Amino acid sequence: METYLVGGAVRDKNLSYPFIERDWVVVGSSPEHMLKLGYRQVGKDFPVFLHPQTNEEYALARTERKQGHGYTGFTVYAAPDVTLEQDLARRDLTINAMAESNTGKLIDPYDGLTDLKHRILRHVSPAFSEDPLRVLRVARFAARYAHLGFSIAPETLVLMQDIAHSGELQHLVPERIWAEFAKSLGEKTPTKFIETLRDCHGLAEIMPELDQLFGVPQNAQHHPEIDTGIHSLMCLEQATLLSDDSRVRFAALVHDLGKGTTKKADLPRHIAHEIRGLPLIKALCERLRIPREHSDLALLSCEYHTHVHRALELKPSTVMKVLEATDALRRPERFELFLLSCEADSRGRTGFEDRLYPQAQIFRELLLAAASVEPATLIAQGITGKKLGEAIRVERISRISAARQEQHE
């Protein structure tokens, strides 16, 4: 029995890139032997075990053979006679097909270290095409390492296009798609994930609502970049600069989905795109099982981002309506995320990247004004029941109006 450090830890160690998780491959062992040593089995599809002390994952060396559709359509063979090289051969990219022995020796049968040095994402073998999830994985690695100058090997991109055209992406379970998408949103260059999926024609298969934005024109006066898809990527880029929160980044990316349904006769105007975008975001989030906290923020950003942009124009009662709709008084932390997504939208335009966005601060101050109302004061005046709620709202609007006057002075 021999154990080897594999995968991302070896890759990032040789790249001098920070990593946390470490994965191991075990050669020459069996499930029975691993259990006898105190390891706990957790893998259902293939033998994976947790170390009794470190809880790190140890997988038996295995080979795979395509039997069906999607990510799970494989038969797995894991036995003591499977070699390390055979196990590494089934991996997606050469930079992920390296191993390190317990003496520190690098085992690199597919020349991953050379690709690492040349900043190339290259598939290990033609078997790459058997697993459609690899399209998303490569896109995520492109997002992870774009700032270091990594690019996808042309022959690997061709295989990714073949997978997209085959219809295999339709067989991926939603949770796996979102897992890769969510990880990419946390990387330094999440826009590269979307761009890579477009380059391999996979975005139309996985997120058609987003893909259809590309080529849709906007008013050049307000959107010098013109193309709505490009604007969406610019919004994601700005959200990445403004926040580490994946909810903000996701909301900024999808807030304009409604513009993809604008009638050609109405272009480049997009009247009521905020409302038209809501069912599209709901459909996307339901289909990919995107968490509620992400979908909720995206829906708020879609429906109310133009309200925030027009902060100085809104009536106090309309400001109150926005605060109520976003539940800002009870959830000020989420409201702050909402404001960041609105700022990302404003800055996500050619020539607007460095402009100030005072509207966010205006709304922060108006929220504080509304929150300053103390119900106890009104109760002391004998106001109760339904009238109390009405009185609180009236007073909040009054405070907003007063704060608005100070802002204009």
XYZ file of C-alpha atoms in Angstrom:
409
model
C 0.000 0.000 0.000
C 1.346 3.402 -1.077
C -0.231 6.833 -0.741
C 0.315 9.830 -3.021
C -0.721 13.455 -2.790
C -2.652 14.270 -5.969
C -4.738 16.846 -7.769
C -5.096 20.466 -6.789
C -2.638 20.383 -3.907
C 0.192 19.189 -6.163
C -0.806 21.621 -8.901
C -0.986 24.666 -6.659
C 2.109 23.698 -4.702
C 4.136 23.702 -7.914
C 2.443 26.921 -8.964
C 3.212 28.573 -5.598
C -0.508 29.234 -5.311
C -2.361 29.009 -1.982
C -4.403 25.872 -1.307
C -6.199 24.354 1.659
C -7.527 20.912 0.754
C -5.321 17.925 0.120
C -6.455 14.773 -1.677
C -4.703 11.430 -1.691
C -4.660 8.323 -3.874
C -3.997 4.916 -2.386
C -2.335 2.263 -4.569
C -2.279 -1.433 -3.665
C -5.115 -1.474 -1.143
C -8.742 -2.563 -0.898
C -11.866 -1.291 0.879
C -11.533 -4.029 3.472
C -7.941 -3.110 4.201
C -8.774 0.603 4.489
C -11.577 -0.101 6.937
C -9.283 -2.349 8.972
C -6.826 0.571 9.248
C -9.557 2.788 10.726
C -10.516 4.806 7.649
C -14.204 5.691 7.224
C -15.746 5.061 3.814
C -17.787 7.937 2.369
C -17.807 7.335 -1.400
C -20.918 5.761 -2.871
C -19.924 5.608 -6.541
C -16.316 4.641 -5.849
C -14.213 3.892 -2.756
C -13.274 7.113 -0.955
C -12.219 7.108 2.682
C -11.602 9.674 5.399
C -8.363 9.467 7.352
C -9.055 8.604 11.016
C -6.993 11.562 12.296
C -6.892 14.258 9.590
C -10.273 13.589 7.910
C -8.566 14.152 4.556
C -9.885 12.151 1.603
C -8.074 9.027 0.469
C -9.381 7.423 -2.726
C -8.393 3.999 -3.986
C -6.636 4.141 -7.350
C -9.271 3.463 -9.992
C -10.100 3.358 -13.667
C -13.372 4.441 -15.253
C -15.310 3.379 -18.338
C -18.138 5.341 -19.936
C -21.472 3.500 -19.768
C -24.171 6.157 -19.842
C -24.896 9.863 -20.040
C -23.656 12.711 -17.891
C -21.293 12.903 -14.967
C -22.430 9.663 -13.317
C -22.536 7.443 -16.402
C -19.377 5.480 -15.543
C -18.435 2.058 -14.275
C -15.563 2.208 -11.827
C -12.873 -0.381 -11.244
C -10.901 0.025 -8.024
C -8.571 -2.786 -7.004
C -5.012 -3.317 -5.687
C -3.722 -3.911 -9.225
C -4.654 -0.412 -10.516
C -1.466 1.621 -10.940
C -0.925 5.277 -10.106
C -0.389 6.095 -13.791
C -3.720 4.463 -14.680
C -5.462 6.516 -12.022
C -3.856 9.753 -13.224
C -4.816 8.958 -16.827
C -8.529 9.334 -16.044
C -8.108 12.922 -14.800
C -9.228 15.954 -16.777
C -6.194 18.212 -17.250
C -2.481 17.489 -17.322
C -1.895 19.990 -14.521
C -4.307 17.940 -12.397
C -2.681 14.612 -13.323
C 0.441 14.967 -11.198
C 1.202 13.187 -7.939
C 3.756 13.523 -5.164
C 5.177 10.622 -3.170
C 5.723 10.719 0.582
C 9.385 11.515 -0.135
C 8.455 14.582 -2.189
C 9.134 13.022 -5.594
C 6.925 14.376 -8.396
C 5.227 11.786 -10.594
C 4.214 13.484 -13.839
C 3.473 10.947 -16.605
C 1.467 13.393 -18.746
C 3.834 16.369 -18.636
C 1.604 18.519 -16.458
C 4.526 20.458 -15.007
C 5.475 21.737 -18.466
C 1.895 22.881 -19.100
C 1.897 24.494 -15.665
C 5.022 26.470 -16.547
C 3.583 27.491 -19.919
C 0.225 28.356 -18.350
C -1.749 25.889 -20.486
C -4.986 24.085 -19.595
C -4.720 20.871 -21.656
C -6.678 17.616 -21.489
C -4.898 14.420 -20.511
C -6.435 12.094 -23.107
C -9.385 11.730 -25.523
C -11.284 10.262 -22.570
C -11.787 13.902 -21.549
C -14.856 13.906 -23.820
C -16.560 11.196 -21.799
C -17.384 13.494 -18.875
C -19.423 16.637 -19.736
C -18.774 18.117 -16.309
C -15.213 18.739 -17.464
C -16.456 21.572 -19.663
C -17.490 23.445 -16.532
C -14.385 22.411 -14.624
C -12.080 23.773 -17.305
C -14.127 26.976 -17.408
C -13.710 27.261 -13.639
C -9.961 26.705 -13.845
C -9.838 29.396 -16.531
C -11.566 31.746 -14.057
C -9.223 30.683 -11.257
C -5.977 31.211 -13.145
C -6.767 33.839 -15.793
C -4.933 36.494 -13.793
C -1.807 34.336 -14.013
C -1.980 34.198 -17.793
C -3.452 30.717 -18.267
C -5.207 29.834 -21.530
C -6.990 26.762 -22.863
C -5.151 24.613 -25.393
C -6.897 24.902 -28.797
C -7.327 21.132 -29.065
C -8.946 21.044 -25.615
C -11.373 23.808 -26.582
C -12.347 21.752 -29.630
C -13.210 18.810 -27.388
C -15.248 21.113 -25.151
C -17.173 22.331 -28.201
C -17.792 18.754 -29.270
C -19.234 17.975 -25.838
C -21.488 21.045 -25.988
C -22.749 20.094 -29.450
C -23.371 16.491 -28.390
C -26.118 17.425 -25.947
C -24.283 15.758 -23.053
C -24.394 18.941 -20.968
C -28.154 18.455 -20.717
C -27.541 15.305 -18.679
C -25.616 17.053 -15.905
C -27.452 17.236 -12.611
C -28.257 20.818 -11.571
C -26.352 20.585 -8.306
C -23.092 19.814 -10.123
C -23.563 22.711 -12.527
C -24.221 25.118 -9.676
C -21.269 23.754 -7.694
C -18.881 24.718 -10.512
C -20.700 27.994 -11.173
C -20.624 28.941 -7.480
C -16.908 28.139 -7.193
C -16.186 30.260 -10.250
C -18.035 33.209 -8.689
C -15.527 33.055 -5.842
C -12.484 33.195 -8.116
C -10.454 36.263 -9.049
C -11.823 36.417 -12.607
C -15.335 34.909 -12.657
C -16.085 36.571 -16.003
C -13.701 34.066 -17.571
C -16.043 31.244 -16.584
C -18.863 32.772 -18.633
C -16.562 33.701 -21.514
C -15.153 30.178 -21.683
C -18.620 28.635 -21.740
C -19.510 30.960 -24.600
C -16.323 30.089 -26.470
C -17.177 26.387 -26.350
C -20.894 27.022 -27.066
C -21.864 25.632 -23.678
C -23.471 28.751 -22.227
C -26.502 28.379 -24.494
C -26.948 24.832 -23.189
C -26.570 25.633 -19.501
C -27.733 29.248 -19.119
C -29.660 30.210 -22.280
C -31.232 33.185 -20.483
C -27.785 34.723 -20.136
C -26.483 33.612 -23.509
C -29.300 35.349 -25.377
C -28.156 38.746 -24.053
C -25.118 38.731 -26.321
C -25.796 40.694 -29.478
C -28.749 42.585 -27.964
C -28.110 46.349 -28.366
C -28.660 49.062 -25.756
C -28.804 52.837 -26.036
C -25.244 53.945 -26.797
C -25.662 57.156 -24.790
C -26.118 55.268 -21.548
C -24.294 52.112 -22.622
C -21.265 52.880 -24.797
C -20.453 49.168 -24.803
C -23.855 48.681 -26.538
C -23.977 44.860 -26.290
C -26.099 43.711 -23.310
C -24.077 40.534 -22.860
C -20.852 42.509 -22.645
C -22.531 44.857 -20.172
C -23.496 41.866 -18.005
C -19.887 40.672 -17.946
C -18.709 44.193 -17.104
C -21.201 44.262 -14.217
C -19.808 40.975 -12.918
C -16.294 42.394 -13.213
C -17.259 45.463 -11.204
C -19.082 43.341 -8.622
C -15.885 41.316 -8.235
C -14.008 44.512 -7.434
C -16.688 45.692 -5.004
C -17.431 42.500 -3.076
C -16.229 38.980 -2.313
C -19.834 37.880 -1.807
C -21.021 35.471 -4.520
C -24.591 36.716 -4.049
C -23.600 40.207 -5.172
C -21.651 38.820 -8.110
C -24.504 36.584 -9.235
C -27.080 39.366 -8.902
C -24.937 41.750 -10.938
C -24.480 39.148 -13.671
C -28.177 38.329 -14.167
C -29.951 41.580 -13.263
C -30.609 42.468 -16.931
C -31.932 39.132 -18.201
C -35.152 40.867 -19.183
C -33.368 42.722 -21.972
C -33.054 39.436 -23.810
C -36.840 39.402 -24.372
C -37.169 42.944 -25.740
C -38.952 43.039 -29.092
C -36.707 43.983 -32.006
C -39.023 46.852 -32.905
C -38.406 48.422 -29.473
C -34.605 48.206 -29.548
C -32.350 49.716 -28.341
C -34.833 50.719 -25.613
C -35.746 48.145 -22.989
C -38.983 49.319 -21.434
C -40.068 47.277 -18.385
C -37.081 44.952 -18.699
C -36.954 44.895 -14.895
C -40.313 43.105 -14.698
C -39.676 40.907 -17.721
C -36.463 39.668 -16.156
C -38.095 38.265 -13.022
C -39.522 35.040 -14.496
C -36.236 34.422 -16.320
C -34.219 34.648 -13.111
C -36.734 32.422 -11.343
C -36.520 29.839 -14.119
C -32.714 29.869 -14.102
C -32.501 29.549 -10.326
C -35.097 26.772 -10.152
C -33.503 24.804 -12.975
C -29.980 24.934 -11.511
C -31.150 24.627 -7.874
C -29.460 27.927 -7.067
C -29.742 28.774 -3.328
C -32.608 30.974 -2.214
C -30.323 33.698 -0.839
C -28.758 34.094 -4.289
C -32.049 34.097 -6.161
C -33.692 36.526 -3.724
C -30.940 39.120 -4.115
C -30.918 38.657 -7.881
C -34.668 39.220 -8.076
C -34.467 42.375 -5.967
C -31.601 43.711 -8.069
C -33.492 42.951 -11.259
C -36.707 44.680 -10.209
C -35.368 47.686 -8.311
C -31.905 48.585 -9.643
C -33.261 51.437 -11.765
C -35.040 52.836 -8.703
C -31.702 53.166 -6.937
C -30.112 54.727 -10.018
C -32.829 57.442 -9.848
C -32.404 57.991 -6.103
C -32.496 61.784 -6.327
C -35.671 61.755 -8.429
C -37.818 59.466 -6.314
C -40.661 60.702 -4.144
C -40.304 59.923 -0.428
C -43.242 57.519 -0.723
C -41.483 55.686 -3.574
C -38.298 55.456 -1.527
C -40.371 53.906 1.245
C -41.858 51.477 -1.255
C -38.360 50.346 -2.269
C -37.302 49.941 1.370
C -40.404 47.851 2.038
C -40.019 45.726 -1.082
C -36.392 44.955 -0.243
C -37.185 44.416 3.453
C -34.381 46.875 4.155
C -35.524 47.795 7.671
C -35.431 44.211 8.877
C -32.540 43.043 6.690
C -30.127 45.973 6.357
C -27.205 43.628 5.673
C -28.899 42.224 2.574
C -29.908 45.739 1.528
C -26.235 46.665 1.539
C -25.534 43.752 -0.813
C -28.379 44.982 -3.005
C -26.816 48.456 -3.177
C -23.471 46.936 -4.151
C -25.092 45.056 -7.040
C -26.713 48.315 -8.185
C -23.347 50.064 -8.043
C -21.797 47.241 -10.071
C -24.503 47.766 -12.699
C -23.817 51.495 -12.869
C -20.057 51.020 -13.153
C -20.338 48.110 -15.551
C -20.347 50.357 -18.591
C -17.572 51.526 -20.865
C -16.169 54.763 -19.464
C -18.152 54.534 -16.213
C -15.882 52.082 -14.393
C -14.330 54.672 -12.067
C -17.284 56.998 -11.605
C -18.667 57.601 -8.148
C -22.070 56.178 -7.314
C -23.607 58.583 -4.767
C -27.027 56.921 -5.126
C -25.957 54.112 -2.810
C -25.033 56.503 -0.017
C -28.253 58.451 -0.563
C -30.276 55.290 0.004
C -28.189 54.351 3.034
C -29.011 57.715 4.623
C -32.704 57.429 3.745
C -32.816 53.963 5.275
C -31.319 55.345 8.497
C -33.944 58.102 8.494
C -36.778 55.594 8.120
C -35.283 53.334 10.788
C -35.101 56.232 13.258
C -38.859 56.102 13.866
C -39.605 54.634 17.303
C -42.996 52.882 17.514
C -42.993 53.325 21.296
C -43.413 57.088 20.833
C -46.520 56.563 18.741
C -47.887 53.954 21.133
C -47.469 56.474 23.942
C -49.782 58.747 21.966
C -52.489 56.097 22.170
C -52.129 54.773 18.627
C -52.626 50.998 18.433
C -53.643 48.186 16.108
C -53.820 48.734 12.380
C -53.576 52.487 12.829
C -50.188 52.044 14.488
C -48.728 50.410 11.382
C -50.151 53.179 9.214
C -48.821 55.868 11.530
C -45.339 54.314 11.568
C -45.288 54.291 7.773
C -46.449 57.903 7.548
C -43.797 58.977 10.025
C -41.103 57.077 8.165
C -42.035 58.786 4.917
C -41.900 62.110 6.756
C -38.395 61.349 8.061
C -37.329 60.313 4.554
C -38.683 63.603 3.202
C -36.752 65.579 5.803
C -33.567 63.655 5.079
C -34.097 64.237 1.371
C -34.292 67.972 1.998
C -30.939 67.851 3.808
C -29.408 65.942 0.922
C -30.513 68.602 -1.547
C -29.181 71.484 0.560
